[in-house]
Structure formats: structure tokens, C-alpha cells
Amino acid sequence: MTTHDVEIAIIGAGFSGLGAAIKLTQEGVDDYVLLDRGQDFGGTWRDNVYPGAACDVPSHLYSYSFALNPEWSRSYSHQPEIHRYINAVADEHGIGNKALFGSDVTQAAWDEDRGAWTIHYDRDGQSHTVTARTLVGGIGPLCEPNLPDIEGIEDFGGKMVHSAQWDTDYDFTGKRVAVIGTGASAIQIVPQLGKTAGHMDVYQRTAPWIIPRNERPYLGLENWAFKNVPGLQAAIRGGIYSFNEVVAAGMTYAPKALKPVEALSRANIFRGIRDPKLRKAVTPTFAVGCKRILKSNEWYPTLDQDNVELVTDGIARVTETGIVTNDGTARDVDVIVVATGFHVTDSPIFGAIVGSGGKSLAQVWEAEGMQAYKGSFVHGFPNLMLLVGPSTGLGHTSMVYMIESQLNYLVDYLRKTRSRGIVRTDVTKTAQDEYNRGLQHNLRNSVWVNGGCASWYKDRNGNVTALWPGFTFNYRNVTRSFDIAAYDVKTADQVGASAATTAEPVGADA
Ligand code: NAP
């Protein structure tokens, strides 16, 4: 067992954790460590290597504002390019030597006597501990694959692969394939597998709304202009951002205004599928926007292929050789692709983060609903800042924008607490409750509440806890400065000497 003391520990080296590390470095804060169970930067963009993996937010918007990339090769980026981009940004900012890759955090508990977080992690087959005054959770909502609770799923004797744990060595050519799920991942995987599979059954529980994807490669001249014409890339980025905010307004305040999106999606079905019965089967029955609006030109034509069958009967069970639906039909397959999403509101890491009252985030959220203050701090979890925490998710634009808003909040939290000698910061229950009442009030007319769908945007109590309601520039405003009045704060003198001496001051006079 080895022990280190650092001022800040960041868990996760995806867009949010890396962003935090870069901001700390820019602030002159060097006394931090970055823990990630993977082998390089990228988070979800490192792990999701399924065929066709790509982003449905345009490339110019899906990047850090401080690291625009004039070299994007396409209007929408694919996973390998985003993964390369994130690692290039990490290199450029010299973050590599701060990251402890291969570190799987098993528990992080607030130690009141020490005034710090004790973080246990496994690395190279050994248990390690690091204590940190502040813990930054850059864990991301899309990191724990969710295996569906289907009878017999463990008994399947063929190959089974989750979209987020792809086996790149497995050859699907000529195979009988079943795909469970029709969400954002499945609609990218299915067209790719459909090209070579012998036969493919696509199990659809709920038909999604899918609009065309206007993806194209950039011409050399365009990349030249992005690089050399001052302000061009920023202007394009601003244009995409503004357009998306109009969609946010529709989703939050006036779902009926999204009718043109529905029309676009219906036209996409009409264009992609010839068979009227199949067209009907893929037409959603809930309001557009209630679940993520997907983008694909290939999904519908693939379902219309001779080697593909859309199965809309519910799955009764999985057998050793295939899948049986509720109507009793058995379809044998060689491989089952599970594209059923992630543990968003019930991620196992929530059970491993234990606050000042001895309860884990999972226990607190189980009892009170999944809540934080400004998506960042949770009452009873001092000095813990969550990135992409509750009510910060988006269905319409780039998460990187939200992450950068939170990074402003993180930096200001550090500045204000440092300058005042504060060593313990806990958001008050009153501030947190009031904030969340406001959020739920803002959600009352939204499509996520009234759109007639079940989605991972909701927690087990049915409250929409994953999404930010409204314009993202409002979130930028609420996170612009660290509003210390909403927190119970204590200086070193107030908590006692032991807590004060655990670690050096942040950034040691940077
Ligand atoms: P998802 O959107 O949650 O979709 C899961 C799919 O699995 C849904 O169709 C769901 O059906 C189905 N499903 C779940 N349990 C099932 C069961 N027991 N039986 C049958 N079907 C079942 O998951 P995802 O596609 O992995 O995407 C997750 C999130 O990742 C997205 O919302 C998005 O935020 C992100 N993502 C983004 C991109 C991008 O382009 N930026 C690409 C991929 C993923 P129901 O609809 O009936 O629940």
C-alpha cells in the first residue's frame, strides 16, 4: 500500500477530467493527480470503438473552445479522430505526466479528521491510496455499460458484445447477428454490420426519431480557410451553437415548435423505406425530442435491406442459441450485439463515493433523488465537485460547452477558497433544494416531462435529473462565478490543525 497526498484528485481522463487538469495547470496548480482506469485520454471516445462510432454534434462545436481544430476532416467527426484530438490536446498542455492510467478507483471517502478525500484505487494488481483535499469527479455519465435485464442472457452460448466494449477482432462477415436496442449507438452500428452480416435481426423496443445527417468530408481549401481566415472557425461554431439553442427552446418551453423536426424525420422514413408496414413500425409514438433526436441517412435503408429484419415483438428471453420473442418466435444467431446504453442514473461509482455522513452518493440519491447544486456540488460531500453531474446533460448540443462552464466554476471555487483560507466547502441543503425546485419548475412544460416516453433522462422516481432545462448560455451564467454564500465553509482554524496540514495550499502561491 502506498500513500500520496495531493491537493486535488481528478477521476476520469475524458473531456471533463482532462479539461479540469488543463484549467488547473493554467491556474498554476500543479499539485494534482488524474486517475483513469483506461490507458490514455478520451473517456467515452476512447472506449466506444464500435463500427461507425461518430459524434452527432458537428465537429466545429464538438471541441474545446480553447483548442479549436482547423484540421477536422469531416463536418461530423468519427471516434478515431475525436480520440486523437483529445490526446493531442492533452499532449499540447503537458498533462500526460499527471495521469495515472490503469487506475481503477474502488472507493473515495471523505475523512473528516483529515479534512480530505481518501481515494482507493487498484493499479498493476495492487491497492493504492491517495488523499486529496478536493476531489473532482470527471466520471462521465456514459462509462458503465448497461446489460439489459433479460431472462437467460447469461446462458447465450454464442458471442455477445456490448456497444461500449467492442471486440474489434471479431469478424461479423456472414454471421447471423442480433442487435438489441435502437438508440444513438445502435443506429451507427447497424448500418455498418448490415453491409457484411449474413442476416441481422434488429430488436426495437421503442422507435426513435431520426433526422438526416448532413455529414461530408471537408475540402482541403476549407481546412486551409479554417486555419488561415481569422475568426472563420469561431463564426461557424457560433452559428451551429445558436441554431442548436433554438432547438433547446422548443424542447424546454414549446415542444409543438419542434413539428418541423418531426416532419424532417417522417420524410427520412419515407425516403429510406419502401415497405409501408415497415415505415409504420419505425414511426415513433412519442413527441419528438422526448428522447435524443438521432441523425442518420443509413438507418432506414439498412432496415429495408433483404438481409435485415426489424423485430418489434418484445424479447421474452435469451436462450443458448438465440432470442425468443413474446409471440414465441425463436431466432437463432451467432452473435448478439447489446446496444442498450449505460448506467447513467445508477452508475456503480455512485456507490463508491462516500460523504461526510457515511452514506454514498448512491444511497443519498436513492433516498432524495439525483440532485446536486449547479450540477456540481452535493450537500454532505464536502470538497467534491462533479463534472457533468445531475441536470447538466443535453439532448441538443455539445456537452463540451457545459463542461467548460463547469470548469469556470471549478477555477473560481479554487480561487475563492484559496484566497480566503477555506479548507472545507459544503453546499447547504437549502441552496441545493431551492436550486433543484427551480430546475423542476423550468422543466414543467418540457418535452422530456410531457412527451410520453421513458428515457434515461429520468431517475427511478420519474424525475428528469440528467438534463439541463433550457439554454446552455444560462448555465454558463450560473456557473460564471463561485457563489460562496450557498456554501457552508470552514477555514483551517475552524476545522482544526490536522486538516490544515494535510496538504500544501493549492498551487502554492501560483
Ligand atoms: P440509449 O440511447 O440509452 O439506447 C438504448 C437502446 O436500448 C434503446 O433503444 C432502448 O430501448 C434499448 N433497450 C434497453 N434495454 C432494452 C431491453 N431490455 N430490451 C430491448 N431494448 C432495450 O443507449 P446508446 O444508444 O448507447 O446511447 C446512449 C447515449 O450515448 C446517447 O443518448 C448519447 O448521449 C450517447 N451517444 C452519443 C452519440 C453521439 O453521436 N454523440 C453516439 C452514441 C451514443 P427504449 O428506447 O425502449 O428504452
Coordinates of C-alpha atoms in Angstrom, one line a residue, residues 14 101 103 144 170 190 204 301 303 313 361 369 443 450:
G14 CA -12.2 12.2 -20.7
F101 CA -3.6 5.4 -16.3
S103 CA -6.0 3.2 -12.1
E144 CA -20.7 2.0 -17.3
Y170 CA -14.5 -10.4 -34.1
V190 CA -26.4 -1.4 -37.6
Q204 CA -36.6 -2.4 -31.5
P301 CA -32.3 1.9 -45.9
L303 CA -33.7 -1.9 -42.2
D313 CA -42.2 -8.0 -30.6
L361 CA -23.9 9.2 -3.3
G369 CA -33.5 11.8 -5.9
L443 CA -38.9 21.6 -16.8
N450 CA -44.7 15.7 -21.2

